[in-house]
Amino acid sequence: MKSWAIITAIGACLILLAFTIQPKSDSTKYVQSTIDFIKQHSLLFAASAENLQTAVSKINKEDSSSLSHAKEALKNCRAQYKSIEFFLTYFFRSNSLVYNEPPNYEVEEPFYEYKSPTGFQVIEAILFSKNPFAQKKDLVQQAALINSSASDIYAFLYNLKINDKQIL
């Protein structure tokens, strides 16, 4: 009778152990191809951000084509960003906020810190305003911020530890 109880207890422990131990799933089948994709597209995004900064700095009242060129550079830069946005938003949430915040002035809770808007939407609001030339300084600052942040993305990928579950 005593041996029957011991065998039952050991069996129950083994069954419990089998259900609690998950097989190790450090699967990385898709990780490298995803990181390669992000590396490639982050370099394209950084180049387009540099083009945006150059185009914005060349805006001139006397040259109406400079404004059109800046709008096109914004469109291209935004498209490049969209190709990696999913990854940045998931893995680097706080860093990705610089690119696509709404152009509203907000007070962030719970700390009630004043936060100025940044990113593409701010640039767009200025570029498509009635007089974008009056706010050129703000445009240049926003474009420089995006350019600086975009050039750092490649470095974030160094030694990044992720798995297939996170990719999916």
mmCIF file of C-alpha atoms in Angstrom:
data_model
loop_
_atom_site.group_PDB
_atom_site.id
_atom_site.type_symbol
_atom_site.label_atom_id
_atom_site.label_comp_id
_atom_site.label_asym_id
_atom_site.label_seq_id
_atom_site.Cartn_x
_atom_site.Cartn_y
_atom_site.Cartn_z
ATOM 1 C CA MET A 1 0.000 0.000 0.000
ATOM 2 C CA LYS A 2 2.843 2.341 0.904
ATOM 3 C CA SER A 3 4.701 1.615 -2.329
ATOM 4 C CA TRP A 4 1.522 2.269 -4.325
ATOM 5 C CA ALA A 5 1.245 5.777 -2.819
ATOM 6 C CA ILE A 6 4.917 6.518 -3.551
ATOM 7 C CA ILE A 7 4.586 5.355 -7.165
ATOM 8 C CA THR A 8 1.407 7.442 -7.590
ATOM 9 C CA ALA A 9 3.108 10.507 -6.095
ATOM 10 C CA ILE A 10 6.156 10.107 -8.340
ATOM 11 C CA GLY A 11 3.905 9.628 -11.385
ATOM 12 C CA ALA A 12 1.893 12.730 -10.506
ATOM 13 C CA CYS A 13 5.113 14.739 -10.096
ATOM 14 C CA LEU A 14 6.393 13.544 -13.462
ATOM 15 C CA ILE A 15 3.117 14.472 -15.165
ATOM 16 C CA LEU A 16 3.141 17.894 -13.530
ATOM 17 C CA LEU A 17 6.751 18.384 -14.523
ATOM 18 C CA ALA A 18 5.975 17.415 -18.115
ATOM 19 C CA PHE A 19 3.232 20.039 -18.321
ATOM 20 C CA THR A 20 5.231 22.827 -16.681
ATOM 21 C CA ILE A 21 8.464 22.435 -18.627
ATOM 22 C CA GLN A 22 8.097 24.011 -22.040
ATOM 23 C CA PRO A 23 10.458 22.975 -24.783
ATOM 24 C CA LYS A 24 13.104 25.589 -25.310
ATOM 25 C CA SER A 25 11.983 27.739 -28.217
ATOM 26 C CA ASP A 26 14.857 30.017 -29.042
ATOM 27 C CA SER A 27 13.906 29.556 -32.631
ATOM 28 C CA THR A 28 15.661 32.028 -34.883
ATOM 29 C CA LYS A 29 14.625 30.756 -38.281
ATOM 30 C CA TYR A 30 13.270 34.119 -39.429
ATOM 31 C CA VAL A 31 15.235 36.428 -37.163
ATOM 32 C CA GLN A 32 18.300 36.857 -39.350
ATOM 33 C CA SER A 33 16.334 37.528 -42.515
ATOM 34 C CA THR A 34 14.214 40.108 -40.664
ATOM 35 C CA ILE A 35 17.250 41.829 -39.190
ATOM 36 C CA ASP A 36 18.897 41.868 -42.627
ATOM 37 C CA PHE A 37 15.747 43.451 -44.064
ATOM 38 C CA ILE A 38 15.666 46.087 -41.314
ATOM 39 C CA LYS A 39 19.375 46.828 -41.723
ATOM 40 C CA GLN A 40 18.980 47.349 -45.451
ATOM 41 C CA HIS A 41 15.880 49.502 -45.107
ATOM 42 C CA SER A 42 17.248 51.478 -42.167
ATOM 43 C CA LEU A 43 20.149 52.549 -44.386
ATOM 44 C CA LEU A 44 17.685 53.579 -47.106
ATOM 45 C CA PHE A 45 15.659 55.471 -44.512
ATOM 46 C CA ALA A 46 18.778 57.217 -43.200
ATOM 47 C CA ALA A 47 19.701 58.278 -46.750
ATOM 48 C CA SER A 48 16.199 59.616 -47.386
ATOM 49 C CA ALA A 49 16.286 61.474 -44.045
ATOM 50 C CA GLU A 50 19.535 63.104 -45.112
ATOM 51 C CA ASN A 51 17.903 64.079 -48.433
ATOM 52 C CA LEU A 52 14.965 65.539 -46.507
ATOM 53 C CA GLN A 53 17.264 67.618 -44.335
ATOM 54 C CA THR A 54 19.121 68.896 -47.406
ATOM 55 C CA ALA A 55 15.882 69.720 -49.244
ATOM 56 C CA VAL A 56 14.428 71.534 -46.236
ATOM 57 C CA SER A 57 17.583 73.569 -45.737
ATOM 58 C CA LYS A 58 17.443 74.676 -49.390
ATOM 59 C CA ILE A 59 13.885 76.028 -49.201
ATOM 60 C CA ASN A 60 13.899 79.524 -50.615
ATOM 61 C CA LYS A 61 11.115 82.065 -51.166
ATOM 62 C CA GLU A 62 12.497 83.030 -54.566
ATOM 63 C CA ASP A 63 12.591 79.416 -55.786
ATOM 64 C CA SER A 64 9.132 77.809 -55.706
ATOM 65 C CA SER A 65 10.554 74.491 -56.905
ATOM 66 C CA SER A 66 12.562 74.236 -53.667
ATOM 67 C CA LEU A 67 9.310 73.873 -51.730
ATOM 68 C CA SER A 68 8.068 71.186 -54.147
ATOM 69 C CA HIS A 69 11.380 69.389 -53.813
ATOM 70 C CA ALA A 70 11.106 69.454 -50.001
ATOM 71 C CA LYS A 71 7.561 68.057 -50.160
ATOM 72 C CA GLU A 72 8.739 65.234 -52.415
ATOM 73 C CA ALA A 73 11.677 64.516 -50.086
ATOM 74 C CA LEU A 74 9.229 64.321 -47.169
ATOM 75 C CA LYS A 75 7.032 61.895 -49.109
ATOM 76 C CA ASN A 76 10.019 59.657 -49.952
ATOM 77 C CA CYS A 77 11.407 59.758 -46.424
ATOM 78 C CA ARG A 78 8.046 58.870 -44.946
ATOM 79 C CA ALA A 79 7.668 55.939 -47.348
ATOM 80 C CA GLN A 80 11.093 54.615 -46.318
ATOM 81 C CA TYR A 81 10.140 54.972 -42.671
ATOM 82 C CA LYS A 82 6.926 53.021 -43.211
ATOM 83 C CA SER A 83 8.936 50.022 -44.417
ATOM 84 C CA ILE A 84 10.575 49.676 -40.972
ATOM 85 C CA GLU A 85 7.975 51.324 -38.744
ATOM 86 C CA PHE A 86 6.486 48.001 -37.570
ATOM 87 C CA PHE A 87 9.862 46.862 -36.287
ATOM 88 C CA LEU A 88 10.856 50.143 -34.637
ATOM 89 C CA THR A 89 7.507 50.556 -32.930
ATOM 90 C CA TYR A 90 7.654 47.049 -31.475
ATOM 91 C CA PHE A 91 11.306 46.788 -30.465
ATOM 92 C CA PHE A 92 12.301 50.429 -29.947
ATOM 93 C CA ARG A 93 9.034 52.128 -28.987
ATOM 94 C CA SER A 94 10.501 55.153 -27.213
ATOM 95 C CA ASN A 95 12.991 55.813 -30.001
ATOM 96 C CA SER A 96 10.350 55.552 -32.718
ATOM 97 C CA LEU A 97 8.216 58.288 -31.192
ATOM 98 C CA VAL A 98 10.479 60.961 -32.645
ATOM 99 C CA TYR A 99 9.366 60.154 -36.189
ATOM 100 C CA ASN A 100 5.621 60.176 -36.225
ATOM 101 C CA GLU A 101 4.066 62.057 -33.336
ATOM 102 C CA PRO A 102 0.956 64.145 -33.936
ATOM 103 C CA PRO A 103 1.622 67.862 -34.368
ATOM 104 C CA ASN A 104 -0.270 68.748 -31.187
ATOM 105 C CA TYR A 105 1.236 70.176 -28.065
ATOM 106 C CA GLU A 106 0.468 67.799 -25.248
ATOM 107 C CA VAL A 107 1.091 67.386 -21.563
ATOM 108 C CA GLU A 108 2.079 63.800 -20.844
ATOM 109 C CA GLU A 109 0.584 62.112 -17.813
ATOM 110 C CA PRO A 110 1.378 60.942 -15.116
ATOM 111 C CA PHE A 111 4.335 63.329 -14.886
ATOM 112 C CA TYR A 112 2.637 66.307 -16.548
ATOM 113 C CA GLU A 113 5.679 67.087 -18.612
ATOM 114 C CA TYR A 114 5.289 69.457 -21.504
ATOM 115 C CA LYS A 115 6.266 67.745 -24.710
ATOM 116 C CA SER A 116 6.733 69.520 -28.025
ATOM 117 C CA PRO A 117 5.605 67.590 -31.096
ATOM 118 C CA THR A 118 8.248 66.160 -33.402
ATOM 119 C CA GLY A 119 8.507 64.279 -36.653
ATOM 120 C CA PHE A 120 6.987 63.926 -40.060
ATOM 121 C CA GLN A 121 3.578 65.291 -39.155
ATOM 122 C CA VAL A 122 5.113 68.506 -37.826
ATOM 123 C CA ILE A 123 7.172 68.922 -41.008
ATOM 124 C CA GLU A 124 4.109 68.200 -43.122
ATOM 125 C CA ALA A 125 2.004 70.748 -41.228
ATOM 126 C CA ILE A 126 4.639 73.426 -41.836
ATOM 127 C CA LEU A 127 5.411 72.528 -45.464
ATOM 128 C CA PHE A 128 1.741 72.606 -46.432
ATOM 129 C CA SER A 129 0.912 75.736 -44.445
ATOM 130 C CA LYS A 130 0.197 79.095 -46.091
ATOM 131 C CA ASN A 131 3.682 80.436 -45.389
ATOM 132 C CA PRO A 132 6.219 77.654 -44.773
ATOM 133 C CA PHE A 133 9.103 80.065 -45.362
ATOM 134 C CA ALA A 134 8.307 81.865 -42.103
ATOM 135 C CA GLN A 135 8.909 78.641 -40.177
ATOM 136 C CA LYS A 136 12.034 77.480 -41.952
ATOM 137 C CA LYS A 137 14.008 77.350 -38.701
ATOM 138 C CA ASP A 138 11.498 74.863 -37.251
ATOM 139 C CA LEU A 139 11.582 72.813 -40.448
ATOM 140 C CA VAL A 140 15.358 72.603 -40.360
ATOM 141 C CA GLN A 141 15.307 71.556 -36.694
ATOM 142 C CA GLN A 142 12.723 68.834 -37.291
ATOM 143 C CA ALA A 143 14.529 67.500 -40.352
ATOM 144 C CA ALA A 144 17.837 67.473 -38.457
ATOM 145 C CA LEU A 145 16.199 65.547 -35.599
ATOM 146 C CA ILE A 146 14.812 62.937 -37.973
ATOM 147 C CA ASN A 147 18.130 62.664 -39.810
ATOM 148 C CA SER A 148 20.089 62.239 -36.595
ATOM 149 C CA SER A 149 17.710 59.601 -35.239
ATOM 150 C CA ALA A 150 17.527 57.727 -38.545
ATOM 151 C CA SER A 151 21.289 57.398 -38.728
ATOM 152 C CA ASP A 152 21.267 55.695 -35.289
ATOM 153 C CA ILE A 153 18.841 52.890 -36.169
ATOM 154 C CA TYR A 154 21.503 50.618 -37.653
ATOM 155 C CA ALA A 155 23.423 50.754 -34.360
ATOM 156 C CA PHE A 156 20.348 49.600 -32.395
ATOM 157 C CA LEU A 157 20.429 46.318 -34.266
ATOM 158 C CA TYR A 158 23.884 45.426 -32.995
ATOM 159 C CA ASN A 159 23.650 42.349 -30.780
ATOM 160 C CA LEU A 160 19.845 42.495 -30.672
ATOM 161 C CA LYS A 161 18.457 39.317 -29.121
ATOM 162 C CA ILE A 162 15.045 38.421 -30.519
ATOM 163 C CA ASN A 163 13.239 35.244 -31.512
ATOM 164 C CA ASP A 164 10.663 34.067 -34.047
ATOM 165 C CA LYS A 165 7.762 34.591 -31.658
ATOM 166 C CA GLN A 166 8.620 38.274 -31.434
ATOM 167 C CA ILE A 167 8.945 38.549 -35.186
ATOM 168 C CA LEU A 168 5.534 36.987 -35.736
#
